[in-house]
PDB file of C-alpha atoms in Angstrom:
ATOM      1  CA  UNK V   1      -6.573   5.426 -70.287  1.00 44.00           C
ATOM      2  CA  UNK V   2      -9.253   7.693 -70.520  1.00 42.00           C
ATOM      3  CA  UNK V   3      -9.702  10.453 -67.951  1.00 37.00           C
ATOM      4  CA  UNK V   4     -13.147   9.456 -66.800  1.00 39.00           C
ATOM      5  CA  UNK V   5     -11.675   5.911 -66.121  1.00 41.00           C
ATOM      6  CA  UNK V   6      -8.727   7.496 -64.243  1.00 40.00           C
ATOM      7  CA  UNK V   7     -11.262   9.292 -61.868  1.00 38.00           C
ATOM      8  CA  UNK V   8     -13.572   6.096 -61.089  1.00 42.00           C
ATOM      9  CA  UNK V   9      -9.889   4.544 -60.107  1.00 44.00           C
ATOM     10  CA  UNK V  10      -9.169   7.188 -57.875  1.00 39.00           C
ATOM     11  CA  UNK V  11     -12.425   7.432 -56.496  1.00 46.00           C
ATOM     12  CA  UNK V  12     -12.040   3.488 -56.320  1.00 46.00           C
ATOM     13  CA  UNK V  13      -9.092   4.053 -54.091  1.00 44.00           C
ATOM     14  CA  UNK V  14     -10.162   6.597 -52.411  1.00 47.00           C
ATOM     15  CA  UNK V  15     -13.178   4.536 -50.982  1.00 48.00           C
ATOM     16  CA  UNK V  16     -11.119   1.410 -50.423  1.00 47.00           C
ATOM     17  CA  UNK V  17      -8.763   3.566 -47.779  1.00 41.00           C
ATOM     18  CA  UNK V  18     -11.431   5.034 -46.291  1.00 42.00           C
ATOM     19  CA  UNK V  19     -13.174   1.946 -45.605  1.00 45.00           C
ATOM     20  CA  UNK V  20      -9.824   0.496 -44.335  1.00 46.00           C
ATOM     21  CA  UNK V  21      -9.005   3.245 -41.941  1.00 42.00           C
ATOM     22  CA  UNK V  22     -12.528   3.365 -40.571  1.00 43.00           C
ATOM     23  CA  UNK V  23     -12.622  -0.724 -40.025  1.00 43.00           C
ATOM     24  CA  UNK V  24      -8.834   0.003 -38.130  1.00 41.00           C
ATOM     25  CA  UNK V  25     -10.619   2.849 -36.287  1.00 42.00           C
ATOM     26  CA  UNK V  26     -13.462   0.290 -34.936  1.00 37.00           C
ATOM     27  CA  UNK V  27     -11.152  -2.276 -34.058  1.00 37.00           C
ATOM     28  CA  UNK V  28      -8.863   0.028 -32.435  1.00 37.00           C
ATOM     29  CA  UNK V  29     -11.999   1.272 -30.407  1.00 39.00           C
ATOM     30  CA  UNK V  30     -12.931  -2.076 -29.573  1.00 42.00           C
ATOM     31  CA  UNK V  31      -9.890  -2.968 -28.079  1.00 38.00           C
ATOM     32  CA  UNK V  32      -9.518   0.544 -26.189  1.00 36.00           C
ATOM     33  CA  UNK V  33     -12.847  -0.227 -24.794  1.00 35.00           C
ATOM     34  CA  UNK V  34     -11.532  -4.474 -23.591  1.00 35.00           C
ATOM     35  CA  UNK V  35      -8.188  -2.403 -22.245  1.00 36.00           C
ATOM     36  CA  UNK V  36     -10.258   0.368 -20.439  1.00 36.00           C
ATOM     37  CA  UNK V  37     -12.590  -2.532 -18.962  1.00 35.00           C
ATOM     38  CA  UNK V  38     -10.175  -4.463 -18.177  1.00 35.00           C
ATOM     39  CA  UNK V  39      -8.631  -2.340 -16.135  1.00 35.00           C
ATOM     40  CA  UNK V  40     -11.603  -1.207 -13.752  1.00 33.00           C
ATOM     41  CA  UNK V  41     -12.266  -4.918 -13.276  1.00 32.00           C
ATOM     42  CA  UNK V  42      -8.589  -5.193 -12.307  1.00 32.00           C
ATOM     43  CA  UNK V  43      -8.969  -1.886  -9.876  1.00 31.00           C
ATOM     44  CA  UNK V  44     -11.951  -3.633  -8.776  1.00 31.00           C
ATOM     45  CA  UNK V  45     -10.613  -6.193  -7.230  1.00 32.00           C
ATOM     46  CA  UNK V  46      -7.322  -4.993  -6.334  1.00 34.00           C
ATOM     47  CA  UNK V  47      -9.283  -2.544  -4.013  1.00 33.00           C
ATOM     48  CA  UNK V  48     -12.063  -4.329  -2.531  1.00 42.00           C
ATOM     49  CA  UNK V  49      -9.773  -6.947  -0.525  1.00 92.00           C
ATOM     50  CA  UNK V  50     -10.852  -9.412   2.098  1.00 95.00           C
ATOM     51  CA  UNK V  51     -11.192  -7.190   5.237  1.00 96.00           C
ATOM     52  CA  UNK V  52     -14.414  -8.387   6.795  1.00 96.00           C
ATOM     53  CA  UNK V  53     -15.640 -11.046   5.190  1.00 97.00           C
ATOM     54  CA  UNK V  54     -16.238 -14.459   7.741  1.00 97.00           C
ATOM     55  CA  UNK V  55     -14.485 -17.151   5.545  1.00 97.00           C
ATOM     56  CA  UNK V  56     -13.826 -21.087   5.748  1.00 96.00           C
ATOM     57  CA  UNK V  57     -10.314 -20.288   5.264  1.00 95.00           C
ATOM     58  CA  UNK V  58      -7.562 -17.776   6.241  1.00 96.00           C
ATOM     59  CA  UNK V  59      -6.056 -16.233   2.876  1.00 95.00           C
ATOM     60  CA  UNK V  60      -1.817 -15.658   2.440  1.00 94.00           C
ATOM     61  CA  UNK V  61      -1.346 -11.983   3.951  1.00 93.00           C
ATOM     62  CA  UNK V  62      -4.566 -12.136   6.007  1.00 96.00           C
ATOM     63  CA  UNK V  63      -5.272 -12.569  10.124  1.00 97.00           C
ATOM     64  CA  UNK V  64      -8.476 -13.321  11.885  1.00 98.00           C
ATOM     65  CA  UNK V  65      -9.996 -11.405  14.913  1.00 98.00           C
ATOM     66  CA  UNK V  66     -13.002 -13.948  15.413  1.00 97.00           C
ATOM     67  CA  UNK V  67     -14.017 -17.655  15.203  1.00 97.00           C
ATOM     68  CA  UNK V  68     -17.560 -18.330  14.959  1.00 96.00           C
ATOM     69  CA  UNK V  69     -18.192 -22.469  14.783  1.00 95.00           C
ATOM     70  CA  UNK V  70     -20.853 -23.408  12.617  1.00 94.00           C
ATOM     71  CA  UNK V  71     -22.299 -25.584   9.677  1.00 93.00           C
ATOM     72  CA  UNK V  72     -21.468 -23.262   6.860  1.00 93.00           C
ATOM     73  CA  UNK V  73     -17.791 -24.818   6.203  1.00 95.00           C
ATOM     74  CA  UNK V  74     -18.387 -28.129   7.244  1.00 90.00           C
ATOM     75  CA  UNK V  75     -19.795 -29.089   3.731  1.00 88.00           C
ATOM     76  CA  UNK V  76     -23.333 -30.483   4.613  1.00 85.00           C
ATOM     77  CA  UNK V  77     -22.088 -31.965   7.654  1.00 86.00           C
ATOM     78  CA  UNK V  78     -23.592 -32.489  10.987  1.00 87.00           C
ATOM     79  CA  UNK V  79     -20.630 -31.011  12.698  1.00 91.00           C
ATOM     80  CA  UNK V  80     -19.700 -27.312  13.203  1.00 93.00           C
ATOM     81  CA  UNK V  81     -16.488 -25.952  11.810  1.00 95.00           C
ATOM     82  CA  UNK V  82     -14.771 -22.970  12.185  1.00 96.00           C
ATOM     83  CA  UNK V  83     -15.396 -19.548  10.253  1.00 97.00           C
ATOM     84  CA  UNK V  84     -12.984 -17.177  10.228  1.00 97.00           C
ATOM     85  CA  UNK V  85     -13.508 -12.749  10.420  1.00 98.00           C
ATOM     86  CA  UNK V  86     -10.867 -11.949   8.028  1.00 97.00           C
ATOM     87  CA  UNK V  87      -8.761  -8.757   8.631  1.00 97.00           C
ATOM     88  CA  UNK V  88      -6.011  -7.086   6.612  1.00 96.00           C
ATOM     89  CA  UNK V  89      -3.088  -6.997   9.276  1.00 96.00           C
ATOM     90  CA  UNK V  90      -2.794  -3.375  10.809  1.00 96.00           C
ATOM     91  CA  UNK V  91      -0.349  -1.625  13.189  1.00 97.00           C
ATOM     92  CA  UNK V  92      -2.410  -2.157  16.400  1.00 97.00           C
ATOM     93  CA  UNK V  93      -5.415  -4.548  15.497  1.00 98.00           C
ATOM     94  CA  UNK V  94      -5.458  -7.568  18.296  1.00 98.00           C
ATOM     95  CA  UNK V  95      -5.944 -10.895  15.883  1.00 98.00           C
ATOM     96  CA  UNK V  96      -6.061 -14.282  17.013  1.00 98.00           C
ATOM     97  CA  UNK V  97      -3.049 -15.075  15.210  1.00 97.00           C
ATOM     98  CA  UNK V  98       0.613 -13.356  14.102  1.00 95.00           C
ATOM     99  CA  UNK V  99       1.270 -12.162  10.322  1.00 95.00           C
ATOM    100  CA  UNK V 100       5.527 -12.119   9.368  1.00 94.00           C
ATOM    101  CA  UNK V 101       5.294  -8.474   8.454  1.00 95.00           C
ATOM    102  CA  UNK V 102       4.544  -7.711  12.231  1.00 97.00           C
ATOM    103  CA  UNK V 103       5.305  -8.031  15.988  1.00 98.00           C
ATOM    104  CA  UNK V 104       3.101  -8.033  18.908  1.00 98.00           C
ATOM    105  CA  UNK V 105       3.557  -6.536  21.993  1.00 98.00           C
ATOM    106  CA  UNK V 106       1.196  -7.971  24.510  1.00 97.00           C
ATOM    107  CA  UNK V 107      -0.774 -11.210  24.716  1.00 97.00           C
ATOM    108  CA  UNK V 108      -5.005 -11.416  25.582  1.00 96.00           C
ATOM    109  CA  UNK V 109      -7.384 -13.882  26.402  1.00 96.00           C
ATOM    110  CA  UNK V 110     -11.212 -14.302  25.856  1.00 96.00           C
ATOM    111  CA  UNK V 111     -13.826 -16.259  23.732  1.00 97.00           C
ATOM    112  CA  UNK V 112     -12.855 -14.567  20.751  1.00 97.00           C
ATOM    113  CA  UNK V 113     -10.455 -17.145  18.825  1.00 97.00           C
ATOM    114  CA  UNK V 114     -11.672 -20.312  20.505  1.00 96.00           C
ATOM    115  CA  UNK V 115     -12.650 -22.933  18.702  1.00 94.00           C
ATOM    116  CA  UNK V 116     -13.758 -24.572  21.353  1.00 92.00           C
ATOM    117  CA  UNK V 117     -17.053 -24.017  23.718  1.00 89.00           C
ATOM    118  CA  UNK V 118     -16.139 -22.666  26.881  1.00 91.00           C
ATOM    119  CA  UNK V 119     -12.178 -22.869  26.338  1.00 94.00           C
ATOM    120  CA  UNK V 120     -10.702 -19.221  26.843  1.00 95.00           C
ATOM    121  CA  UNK V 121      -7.873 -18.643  23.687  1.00 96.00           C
ATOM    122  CA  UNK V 122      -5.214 -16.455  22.821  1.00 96.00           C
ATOM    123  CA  UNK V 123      -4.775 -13.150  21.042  1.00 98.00           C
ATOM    124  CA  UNK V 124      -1.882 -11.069  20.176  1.00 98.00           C
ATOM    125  CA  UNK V 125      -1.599  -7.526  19.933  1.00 98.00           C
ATOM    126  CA  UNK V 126      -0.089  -6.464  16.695  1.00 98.00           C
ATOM    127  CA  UNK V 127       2.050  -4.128  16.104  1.00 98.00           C
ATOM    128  CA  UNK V 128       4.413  -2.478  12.996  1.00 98.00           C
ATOM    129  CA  UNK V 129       8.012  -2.979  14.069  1.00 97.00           C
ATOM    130  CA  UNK V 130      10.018  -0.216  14.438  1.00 98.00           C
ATOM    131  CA  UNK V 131      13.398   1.079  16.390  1.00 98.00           C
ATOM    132  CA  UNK V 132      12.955   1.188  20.139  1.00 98.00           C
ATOM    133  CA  UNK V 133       9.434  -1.170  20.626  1.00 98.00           C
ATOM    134  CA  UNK V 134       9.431  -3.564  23.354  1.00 98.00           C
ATOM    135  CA  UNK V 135       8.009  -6.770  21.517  1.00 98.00           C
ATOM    136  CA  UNK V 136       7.413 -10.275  22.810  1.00 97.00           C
ATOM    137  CA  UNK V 137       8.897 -11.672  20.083  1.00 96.00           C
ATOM    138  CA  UNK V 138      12.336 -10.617  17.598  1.00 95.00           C
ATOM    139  CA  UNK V 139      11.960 -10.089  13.494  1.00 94.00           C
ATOM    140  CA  UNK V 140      14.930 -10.649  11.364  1.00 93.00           C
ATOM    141  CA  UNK V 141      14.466  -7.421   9.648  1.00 92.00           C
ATOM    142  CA  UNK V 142      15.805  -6.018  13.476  1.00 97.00           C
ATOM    143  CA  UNK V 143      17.982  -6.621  16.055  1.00 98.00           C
ATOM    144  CA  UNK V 144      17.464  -6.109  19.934  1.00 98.00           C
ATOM    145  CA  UNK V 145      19.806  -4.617  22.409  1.00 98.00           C
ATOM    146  CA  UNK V 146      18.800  -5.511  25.754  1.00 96.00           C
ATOM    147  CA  UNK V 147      15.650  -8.262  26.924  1.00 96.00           C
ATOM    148  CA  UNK V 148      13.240  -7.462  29.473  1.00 94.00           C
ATOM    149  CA  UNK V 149      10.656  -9.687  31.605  1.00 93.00           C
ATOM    150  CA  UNK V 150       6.784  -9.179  31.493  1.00 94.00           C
ATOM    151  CA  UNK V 151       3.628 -11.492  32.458  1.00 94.00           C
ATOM    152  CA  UNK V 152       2.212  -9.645  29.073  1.00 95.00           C
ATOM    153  CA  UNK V 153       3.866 -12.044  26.642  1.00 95.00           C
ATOM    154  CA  UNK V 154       3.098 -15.149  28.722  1.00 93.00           C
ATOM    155  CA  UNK V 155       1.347 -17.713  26.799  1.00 91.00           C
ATOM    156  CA  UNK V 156       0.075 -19.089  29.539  1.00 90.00           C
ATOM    157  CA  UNK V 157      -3.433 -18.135  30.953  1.00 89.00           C
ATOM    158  CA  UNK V 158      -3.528 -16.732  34.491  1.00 84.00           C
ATOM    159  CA  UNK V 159       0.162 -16.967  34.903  1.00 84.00           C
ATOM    160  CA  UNK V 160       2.545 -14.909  36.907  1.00 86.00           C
ATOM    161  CA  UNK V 161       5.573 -16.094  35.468  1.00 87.00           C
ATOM    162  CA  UNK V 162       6.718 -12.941  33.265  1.00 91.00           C
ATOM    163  CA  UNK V 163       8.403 -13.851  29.554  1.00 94.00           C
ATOM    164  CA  UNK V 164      10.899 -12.382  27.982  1.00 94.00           C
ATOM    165  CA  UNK V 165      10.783  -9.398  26.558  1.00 96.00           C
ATOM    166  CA  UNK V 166      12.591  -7.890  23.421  1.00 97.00           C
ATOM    167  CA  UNK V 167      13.779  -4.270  22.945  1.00 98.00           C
ATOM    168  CA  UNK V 168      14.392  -3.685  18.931  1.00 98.00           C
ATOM    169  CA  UNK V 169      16.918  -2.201  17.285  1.00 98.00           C
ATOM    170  CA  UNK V 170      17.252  -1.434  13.403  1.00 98.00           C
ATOM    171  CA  UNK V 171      20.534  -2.766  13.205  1.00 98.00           C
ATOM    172  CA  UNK V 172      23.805   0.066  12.521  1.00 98.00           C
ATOM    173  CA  UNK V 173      26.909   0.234  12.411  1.00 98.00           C
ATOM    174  CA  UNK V 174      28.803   0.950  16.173  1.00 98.00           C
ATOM    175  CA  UNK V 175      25.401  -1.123  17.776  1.00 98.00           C
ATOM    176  CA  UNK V 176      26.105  -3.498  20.556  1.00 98.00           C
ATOM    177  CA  UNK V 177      23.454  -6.144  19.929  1.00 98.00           C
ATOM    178  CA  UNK V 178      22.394  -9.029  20.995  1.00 97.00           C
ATOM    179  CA  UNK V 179      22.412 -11.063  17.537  1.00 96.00           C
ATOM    180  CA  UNK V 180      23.733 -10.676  14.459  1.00 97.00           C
ATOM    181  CA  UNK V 181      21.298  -9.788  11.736  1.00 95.00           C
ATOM    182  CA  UNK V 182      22.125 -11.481   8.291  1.00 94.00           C
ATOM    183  CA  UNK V 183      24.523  -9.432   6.130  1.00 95.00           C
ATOM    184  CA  UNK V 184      26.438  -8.042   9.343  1.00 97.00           C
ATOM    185  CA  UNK V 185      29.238  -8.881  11.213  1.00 98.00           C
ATOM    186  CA  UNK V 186      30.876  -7.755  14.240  1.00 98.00           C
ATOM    187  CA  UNK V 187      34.256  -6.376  15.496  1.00 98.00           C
ATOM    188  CA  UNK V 188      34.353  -6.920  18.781  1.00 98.00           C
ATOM    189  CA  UNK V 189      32.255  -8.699  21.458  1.00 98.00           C
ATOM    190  CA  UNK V 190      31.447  -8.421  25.359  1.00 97.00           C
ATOM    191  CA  UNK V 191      29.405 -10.213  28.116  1.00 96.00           C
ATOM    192  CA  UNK V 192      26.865  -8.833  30.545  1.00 96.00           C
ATOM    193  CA  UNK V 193      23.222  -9.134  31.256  1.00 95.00           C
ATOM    194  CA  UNK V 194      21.787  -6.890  28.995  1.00 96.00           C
ATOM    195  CA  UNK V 195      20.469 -10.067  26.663  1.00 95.00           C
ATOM    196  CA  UNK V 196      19.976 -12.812  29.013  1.00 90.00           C
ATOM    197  CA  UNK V 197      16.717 -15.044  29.072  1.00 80.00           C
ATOM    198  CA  UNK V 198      16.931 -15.692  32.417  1.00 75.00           C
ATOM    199  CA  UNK V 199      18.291 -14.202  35.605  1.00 75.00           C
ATOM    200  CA  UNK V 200      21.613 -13.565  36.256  1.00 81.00           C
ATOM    201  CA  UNK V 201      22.820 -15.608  33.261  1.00 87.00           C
ATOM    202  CA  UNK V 202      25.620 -12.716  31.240  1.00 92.00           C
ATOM    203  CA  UNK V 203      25.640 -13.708  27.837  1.00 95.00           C
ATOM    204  CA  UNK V 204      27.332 -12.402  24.884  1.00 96.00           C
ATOM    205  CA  UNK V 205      27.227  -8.879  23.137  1.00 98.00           C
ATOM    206  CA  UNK V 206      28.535  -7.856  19.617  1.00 98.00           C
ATOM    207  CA  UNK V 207      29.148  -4.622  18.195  1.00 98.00           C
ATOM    208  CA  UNK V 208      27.821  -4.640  14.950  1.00 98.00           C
ATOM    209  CA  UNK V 209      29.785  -3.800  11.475  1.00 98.00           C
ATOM    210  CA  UNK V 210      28.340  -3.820   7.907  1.00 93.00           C
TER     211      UNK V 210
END
């Protein structure tokens, strides 16, 4: 082979690679560009959330503070239907209904959540549970060590007659509760009124071992 014939081979190759590295180069842009797009689109959404918006329906992991009835859900219909002011649920926000995650602590009444003209509704007071709250209501994530009575957690409107209360506990070892959270046991148990639901009714106690 001659040596001009070996140079236009290597210059050949040369060219070939170069093309092939800058064709990987583009495509490897292109797909660092999708990724990087991708991604705020992603953040995007992940960030914006619900919190706000008046919908037809109540999302998973959402709670409503307002009910406005009108024709915008009731798909071309005559009739009015209920909208919905979502919320994300927040240590202290009154909603018209619960989420799992929290407790509540008191109960209201107004116009608010009624889906209804002229009917007064509920609302509940949420709060984040934590050791020591008074709540209207237990979570199995806690225990409670004594009950109380208060005309705050009545669901009734207007009435006197106090419900029971709940003091929480995050359950540990040596605790005398008043249930047994799952995963525990208990050593030894007593009776008093420190957990009754009504008056002067003892009921039992358990000290708690894990």
């Amino acid at each position: 082979m001659s040596v001009a014939r070996t140079a236009r081979t290597v210059r050949t190759l040369r060219n070939a690679l170069l093309a092939a590295f800058a064709a990987l180069a583009l495509v490897l842009s292109g797909a660092a560009a999708t990724t990087s797009a991708s991604a705020a689109t992603t953040t995007t959404t992940t960030t914006t959330g619900l919190d706000g918006v008046w919908a037809c329906d109540v999302p998973a992991g959402y709670v409503y503070d307002q009910v406005s009835m009108n024709r915008s859900c009731s798909g071309g219909g005559t009739w009015n239907s209920p909208q919905f002011h979502l919320r994300t649920p927040v240590d202290g926000l009154t909603a018209c209904i619960s989420n799992p995650a929290f407790v509540y602590d008191s109960i209201s009444w107004g116009y608010a959540c009624s889906q209804q003209s002229g009917v007064i509704s509920n609302a509940y007071h949420l709060r984040t549970p934590y050791d020591g709250l008074t709540a209207c209501v237990g979570t199995p994530a806690f225990t409670y060590d004594f009950t109380g009575r208060s005309t705050s957690c009545s669901l009734l409107y207007g009435s006197s007659v106090p419900s029971t209360t709940f003091h929480l506990r995050t359950p540990v070892n040596g605790l005398w509760a008043c249930d047994v959270p799952r995963g525990w046991t208990y050593s030894a148990t007593t009776s008093n009124l420190d957990c009754a639901s009504g008056p002067n009714v003892p009921t039992t106690k358990f000290l708690l071992v894990h």
